[in-house]
Amino acid sequence: MKFRKSILLSLISLSAVVLISSCYYDKEELLYGTAAPCTDTTTNVSYLQKVVPLLQQYCYSCHTGSFPSGNQLMGTYVADKAMAQSGKLYGTINHSSGYSPMPKGGAKMSSCQISTIKKWVDAGMLNN
Ligand code: HEC
């Protein structure tokens, strides 16, 4: 009996060590890995170089072509600008109340990506 108890105890402490160390590695990954901090401080956001690649990654798959989802067309400067002007572009990606959260069924864009798009909108949605 005593022997079993000590096995149980060492198992518990072993799993505690594993848990703690995995937390440690998680943090390290956060610091140096994928979750890079928002270092882009540019205020002059280029539509072609910054906004389009994001929309391409997160939106165009559903909102281009002859039958765009929700009848919301994107994918050209004119269409993207119109969506931005209506407030829907920022409202949906920011998950603001009153808007359908986008990208539909996917993870919310990072705050860094959202602020990049917001800067473009606030600067007048230039075709730059
Ligand atoms: C997987 C497909 C899919 C993706 C990806 C997607 N959408 Fe949508 N979107 C839809 C569907 C379906 C609707 C219509 C139903 C609804 O409103 O939820 C819609 C509706 C909308 C609307 C109208 C909603 C409203 O509240 O007026 C806007 C604006 C919009 N999408 C923008 C975007 C933007 C911007 C992105 C990229 C960040 C995006 N969508 C990504 C499928 C998608």
PDB file of C-alpha atoms and ligand atoms in Angstrom:
ATOM      1  CA  MET A   1       0.000   0.000   0.000  1.00  0.00           C
ATOM      2  CA  LYS A   2       2.653   2.453   1.024  1.00  0.00           C
ATOM      3  CA  PHE A   3       4.604   1.655  -2.111  1.00  0.00           C
ATOM      4  CA  ARG A   4       1.591   2.417  -4.339  1.00  0.00           C
ATOM      5  CA  LYS A   5       1.018   5.688  -2.590  1.00  0.00           C
ATOM      6  CA  SER A   6       4.530   6.847  -3.308  1.00  0.00           C
ATOM      7  CA  ILE A   7       4.196   5.880  -6.960  1.00  0.00           C
ATOM      8  CA  LEU A   8       1.020   7.920  -7.122  1.00  0.00           C
ATOM      9  CA  LEU A   9       2.716  10.862  -5.458  1.00  0.00           C
ATOM     10  CA  SER A  10       5.663  10.801  -7.810  1.00  0.00           C
ATOM     11  CA  LEU A  11       3.318  10.556 -10.768  1.00  0.00           C
ATOM     12  CA  ILE A  12       1.481  13.643  -9.572  1.00  0.00           C
ATOM     13  CA  SER A  13       4.653  15.614  -9.062  1.00  0.00           C
ATOM     14  CA  LEU A  14       5.977  14.454 -12.403  1.00  0.00           C
ATOM     15  CA  SER A  15       2.876  15.695 -14.207  1.00  0.00           C
ATOM     16  CA  ALA A  16       3.133  18.964 -12.287  1.00  0.00           C
ATOM     17  CA  VAL A  17       6.678  19.393 -13.562  1.00  0.00           C
ATOM     18  CA  VAL A  18       5.574  18.608 -17.111  1.00  0.00           C
ATOM     19  CA  LEU A  19       2.713  21.088 -16.871  1.00  0.00           C
ATOM     20  CA  ILE A  20       4.865  23.860 -15.493  1.00  0.00           C
ATOM     21  CA  SER A  21       7.604  23.365 -18.040  1.00  0.00           C
ATOM     22  CA  SER A  22       5.149  23.271 -20.937  1.00  0.00           C
ATOM     23  CA  CYS A  23       3.779  26.611 -19.756  1.00  0.00           C
ATOM     24  CA  TYR A  24       7.298  27.935 -19.789  1.00  0.00           C
ATOM     25  CA  TYR A  25       7.846  26.845 -23.384  1.00  0.00           C
ATOM     26  CA  ASP A  26       4.499  28.328 -24.408  1.00  0.00           C
ATOM     27  CA  LYS A  27       5.618  31.683 -23.141  1.00  0.00           C
ATOM     28  CA  GLU A  28       8.931  31.452 -24.913  1.00  0.00           C
ATOM     29  CA  GLU A  29       7.125  30.746 -28.145  1.00  0.00           C
ATOM     30  CA  LEU A  30       4.935  33.776 -27.572  1.00  0.00           C
ATOM     31  CA  LEU A  31       7.944  35.973 -26.993  1.00  0.00           C
ATOM     32  CA  TYR A  32      10.050  34.885 -29.916  1.00  0.00           C
ATOM     33  CA  GLY A  33       7.755  32.910 -32.186  1.00  0.00           C
ATOM     34  CA  THR A  34       4.587  33.363 -34.133  1.00  0.00           C
ATOM     35  CA  ALA A  35       2.832  36.028 -32.075  1.00  0.00           C
ATOM     36  CA  ALA A  36       5.021  38.899 -33.185  1.00  0.00           C
ATOM     37  CA  PRO A  37       4.179  42.235 -31.572  1.00  0.00           C
ATOM     38  CA  CYS A  38       2.648  45.014 -33.646  1.00  0.00           C
ATOM     39  CA  THR A  39       5.709  46.944 -34.651  1.00  0.00           C
ATOM     40  CA  ASP A  40       4.314  48.591 -37.755  1.00  0.00           C
ATOM     41  CA  THR A  41       3.975  52.245 -36.872  1.00  0.00           C
ATOM     42  CA  THR A  42       3.539  53.556 -40.409  1.00  0.00           C
ATOM     43  CA  THR A  43       0.618  55.911 -40.713  1.00  0.00           C
ATOM     44  CA  ASN A  44       0.627  55.997 -44.507  1.00  0.00           C
ATOM     45  CA  VAL A  45      -0.808  52.546 -45.208  1.00  0.00           C
ATOM     46  CA  SER A  46      -0.626  51.433 -48.827  1.00  0.00           C
ATOM     47  CA  TYR A  47      -3.785  49.867 -50.240  1.00  0.00           C
ATOM     48  CA  LEU A  48      -1.896  47.653 -52.670  1.00  0.00           C
ATOM     49  CA  GLN A  49       0.941  46.625 -50.390  1.00  0.00           C
ATOM     50  CA  LYS A  50      -0.798  46.264 -47.031  1.00  0.00           C
ATOM     51  CA  VAL A  51      -4.585  46.198 -47.333  1.00  0.00           C
ATOM     52  CA  VAL A  52      -5.067  43.976 -50.383  1.00  0.00           C
ATOM     53  CA  PRO A  53      -2.870  41.118 -49.061  1.00  0.00           C
ATOM     54  CA  LEU A  54      -4.928  41.077 -45.833  1.00  0.00           C
ATOM     55  CA  LEU A  55      -8.267  41.151 -47.639  1.00  0.00           C
ATOM     56  CA  GLN A  56      -6.986  38.492 -50.000  1.00  0.00           C
ATOM     57  CA  GLN A  57      -6.085  36.263 -47.078  1.00  0.00           C
ATOM     58  CA  TYR A  58      -9.237  36.831 -45.049  1.00  0.00           C
ATOM     59  CA  CYS A  59     -12.084  38.006 -47.287  1.00  0.00           C
ATOM     60  CA  TYR A  60     -11.749  37.582 -51.036  1.00  0.00           C
ATOM     61  CA  SER A  61     -12.342  33.819 -50.951  1.00  0.00           C
ATOM     62  CA  CYS A  62     -16.015  34.477 -50.181  1.00  0.00           C
ATOM     63  CA  HIS A  63     -16.615  38.005 -51.432  1.00  0.00           C
ATOM     64  CA  THR A  64     -15.435  38.013 -55.050  1.00  0.00           C
ATOM     65  CA  GLY A  65     -16.863  36.627 -58.276  1.00  0.00           C
ATOM     66  CA  SER A  66     -20.378  36.735 -59.687  1.00  0.00           C
ATOM     67  CA  PHE A  67     -22.105  35.639 -56.492  1.00  0.00           C
ATOM     68  CA  PRO A  68     -20.227  37.110 -53.529  1.00  0.00           C
ATOM     69  CA  SER A  69     -21.391  35.949 -50.077  1.00  0.00           C
ATOM     70  CA  GLY A  70     -24.102  38.121 -48.587  1.00  0.00           C
ATOM     71  CA  ASN A  71     -24.088  40.038 -51.882  1.00  0.00           C
ATOM     72  CA  GLN A  72     -21.071  41.962 -50.546  1.00  0.00           C
ATOM     73  CA  LEU A  73     -18.612  42.435 -53.378  1.00  0.00           C
ATOM     74  CA  MET A  74     -14.919  42.967 -52.730  1.00  0.00           C
ATOM     75  CA  GLY A  75     -11.729  42.483 -54.698  1.00  0.00           C
ATOM     76  CA  THR A  76     -11.390  45.739 -56.627  1.00  0.00           C
ATOM     77  CA  TYR A  77     -10.364  49.151 -55.358  1.00  0.00           C
ATOM     78  CA  VAL A  78     -13.834  50.553 -56.081  1.00  0.00           C
ATOM     79  CA  ALA A  79     -15.628  47.736 -54.256  1.00  0.00           C
ATOM     80  CA  ASP A  80     -13.265  47.684 -51.282  1.00  0.00           C
ATOM     81  CA  LYS A  81     -13.485  51.456 -50.958  1.00  0.00           C
ATOM     82  CA  ALA A  82     -17.284  51.359 -51.073  1.00  0.00           C
ATOM     83  CA  MET A  83     -17.369  48.789 -48.284  1.00  0.00           C
ATOM     84  CA  ALA A  84     -14.940  50.867 -46.245  1.00  0.00           C
ATOM     85  CA  GLN A  85     -16.942  54.048 -46.804  1.00  0.00           C
ATOM     86  CA  SER A  86     -20.133  52.417 -45.592  1.00  0.00           C
ATOM     87  CA  GLY A  87     -18.382  51.535 -42.323  1.00  0.00           C
ATOM     88  CA  LYS A  88     -18.986  47.842 -42.936  1.00  0.00           C
ATOM     89  CA  LEU A  89     -15.365  46.916 -43.553  1.00  0.00           C
ATOM     90  CA  TYR A  90     -14.134  48.112 -40.186  1.00  0.00           C
ATOM     91  CA  GLY A  91     -17.378  47.172 -38.402  1.00  0.00           C
ATOM     92  CA  THR A  92     -17.253  43.552 -39.487  1.00  0.00           C
ATOM     93  CA  ILE A  93     -13.524  42.924 -38.913  1.00  0.00           C
ATOM     94  CA  ASN A  94     -13.611  44.729 -35.564  1.00  0.00           C
ATOM     95  CA  HIS A  95     -16.697  42.689 -34.588  1.00  0.00           C
ATOM     96  CA  SER A  96     -18.515  45.924 -33.741  1.00  0.00           C
ATOM     97  CA  SER A  97     -22.092  45.565 -32.604  1.00  0.00           C
ATOM     98  CA  GLY A  98     -24.592  45.802 -35.430  1.00  0.00           C
ATOM     99  CA  TYR A  99     -22.287  44.080 -37.894  1.00  0.00           C
ATOM    100  CA  SER A 100     -21.885  40.463 -38.815  1.00  0.00           C
ATOM    101  CA  PRO A 101     -18.457  39.386 -37.506  1.00  0.00           C
ATOM    102  CA  MET A 102     -15.952  38.609 -40.300  1.00  0.00           C
ATOM    103  CA  PRO A 103     -14.154  36.590 -41.539  1.00  0.00           C
ATOM    104  CA  LYS A 104     -17.202  34.381 -41.246  1.00  0.00           C
ATOM    105  CA  GLY A 105     -16.467  31.160 -39.385  1.00  0.00           C
ATOM    106  CA  GLY A 106     -12.811  32.091 -38.994  1.00  0.00           C
ATOM    107  CA  ALA A 107     -10.623  33.612 -36.310  1.00  0.00           C
ATOM    108  CA  LYS A 108     -10.799  37.353 -35.852  1.00  0.00           C
ATOM    109  CA  MET A 109      -7.959  39.236 -37.524  1.00  0.00           C
ATOM    110  CA  SER A 110      -5.201  40.323 -35.148  1.00  0.00           C
ATOM    111  CA  SER A 111      -5.467  43.773 -33.589  1.00  0.00           C
ATOM    112  CA  CYS A 112      -2.390  44.705 -35.587  1.00  0.00           C
ATOM    113  CA  GLN A 113      -4.049  43.742 -38.878  1.00  0.00           C
ATOM    114  CA  ILE A 114      -7.281  45.492 -37.917  1.00  0.00           C
ATOM    115  CA  SER A 115      -5.419  48.684 -37.059  1.00  0.00           C
ATOM    116  CA  THR A 116      -3.578  48.558 -40.394  1.00  0.00           C
ATOM    117  CA  ILE A 117      -6.901  48.528 -42.233  1.00  0.00           C
ATOM    118  CA  LYS A 118      -8.326  51.217 -39.967  1.00  0.00           C
ATOM    119  CA  LYS A 119      -5.376  53.489 -40.745  1.00  0.00           C
ATOM    120  CA  TRP A 120      -6.042  53.095 -44.456  1.00  0.00           C
ATOM    121  CA  VAL A 121      -9.723  53.937 -43.929  1.00  0.00           C
ATOM    122  CA  ASP A 122      -8.980  56.921 -41.698  1.00  0.00           C
ATOM    123  CA  ALA A 123      -6.441  58.291 -44.186  1.00  0.00           C
ATOM    124  CA  GLY A 124      -9.141  58.503 -46.856  1.00  0.00           C
ATOM    125  CA  MET A 125      -8.989  55.066 -48.506  1.00  0.00           C
ATOM    126  CA  LEU A 126      -6.419  56.057 -51.088  1.00  0.00           C
ATOM    127  CA  ASN A 127      -5.644  53.922 -54.121  1.00  0.00           C
ATOM    128  CA  ASN A 128      -1.981  53.898 -53.242  1.00  0.00           C
TER     129      ASN A 128
HETATM  130  C1  HEC B   1     -16.213  31.863 -45.334  1.00  0.00           C
HETATM  131  C2  HEC B   1     -16.794  32.903 -46.138  1.00  0.00           C
HETATM  132  C3  HEC B   1     -16.596  34.337 -45.710  1.00  0.00           C
HETATM  133  C4  HEC B   1     -15.411  34.999 -45.433  1.00  0.00           C
HETATM  134  C5  HEC B   1     -13.999  34.430 -45.410  1.00  0.00           C
HETATM  135  C6  HEC B   1     -15.771  36.375 -45.195  1.00  0.00           C
HETATM  136  N1  HEC B   1     -17.126  36.531 -45.308  1.00  0.00           N
HETATM  137 FE1  HEC B   1     -18.143  38.277 -45.143  1.00  0.00          FE
HETATM  138  N2  HEC B   1     -19.900  37.293 -45.343  1.00  0.00           N
HETATM  139  C7  HEC B   1     -20.051  35.947 -45.588  1.00  0.00           C
HETATM  140  C8  HEC B   1     -21.456  35.603 -45.606  1.00  0.00           C
HETATM  141  C9  HEC B   1     -22.030  34.216 -45.842  1.00  0.00           C
HETATM  142  C10 HEC B   1     -22.158  36.803 -45.369  1.00  0.00           C
HETATM  143  C11 HEC B   1     -23.686  36.991 -45.294  1.00  0.00           C
HETATM  144  C12 HEC B   1     -24.212  36.541 -43.962  1.00  0.00           C
HETATM  145  C13 HEC B   1     -23.814  37.450 -42.833  1.00  0.00           C
HETATM  146  O1  HEC B   1     -23.970  38.671 -42.922  1.00  0.00           O
HETATM  147  O2  HEC B   1     -23.306  36.936 -41.834  1.00  0.00           O
HETATM  148  C14 HEC B   1     -21.162  37.841 -45.220  1.00  0.00           C
HETATM  149  C15 HEC B   1     -21.465  39.166 -44.988  1.00  0.00           C
HETATM  150  C16 HEC B   1     -20.532  40.191 -44.980  1.00  0.00           C
HETATM  151  C17 HEC B   1     -20.838  41.592 -44.846  1.00  0.00           C
HETATM  152  C18 HEC B   1     -22.220  42.196 -44.603  1.00  0.00           C
HETATM  153  C19 HEC B   1     -22.497  42.047 -43.115  1.00  0.00           C
HETATM  154  C20 HEC B   1     -23.094  43.217 -42.459  1.00  0.00           C
HETATM  155  O3  HEC B   1     -23.129  43.233 -41.198  1.00  0.00           O
HETATM  156  O4  HEC B   1     -23.531  44.145 -43.138  1.00  0.00           O
HETATM  157  C21 HEC B   1     -19.665  42.275 -44.900  1.00  0.00           C
HETATM  158  C22 HEC B   1     -19.474  43.769 -44.828  1.00  0.00           C
HETATM  159  C23 HEC B   1     -18.613  41.293 -45.032  1.00  0.00           C
HETATM  160  N3  HEC B   1     -19.175  40.041 -45.087  1.00  0.00           N
HETATM  161  C24 HEC B   1     -17.271  41.598 -45.071  1.00  0.00           C
HETATM  162  C25 HEC B   1     -16.262  40.649 -44.963  1.00  0.00           C
HETATM  163  C26 HEC B   1     -14.871  40.979 -44.749  1.00  0.00           C
HETATM  164  C27 HEC B   1     -14.321  42.387 -44.622  1.00  0.00           C
HETATM  165  C28 HEC B   1     -14.189  39.806 -44.692  1.00  0.00           C
HETATM  166  C29 HEC B   1     -12.721  39.597 -44.437  1.00  0.00           C
HETATM  167  C30 HEC B   1     -12.221  40.065 -43.174  1.00  0.00           C
HETATM  168  C31 HEC B   1     -15.155  38.724 -44.872  1.00  0.00           C
HETATM  169  N4  HEC B   1     -16.395  39.281 -45.023  1.00  0.00           N
HETATM  170  C32 HEC B   1     -14.849  37.374 -44.886  1.00  0.00           C
HETATM  171  C33 HEC B   1     -19.018  35.045 -45.783  1.00  0.00           C
HETATM  172  C34 HEC B   1     -17.672  35.325 -45.604  1.00  0.00           C
END
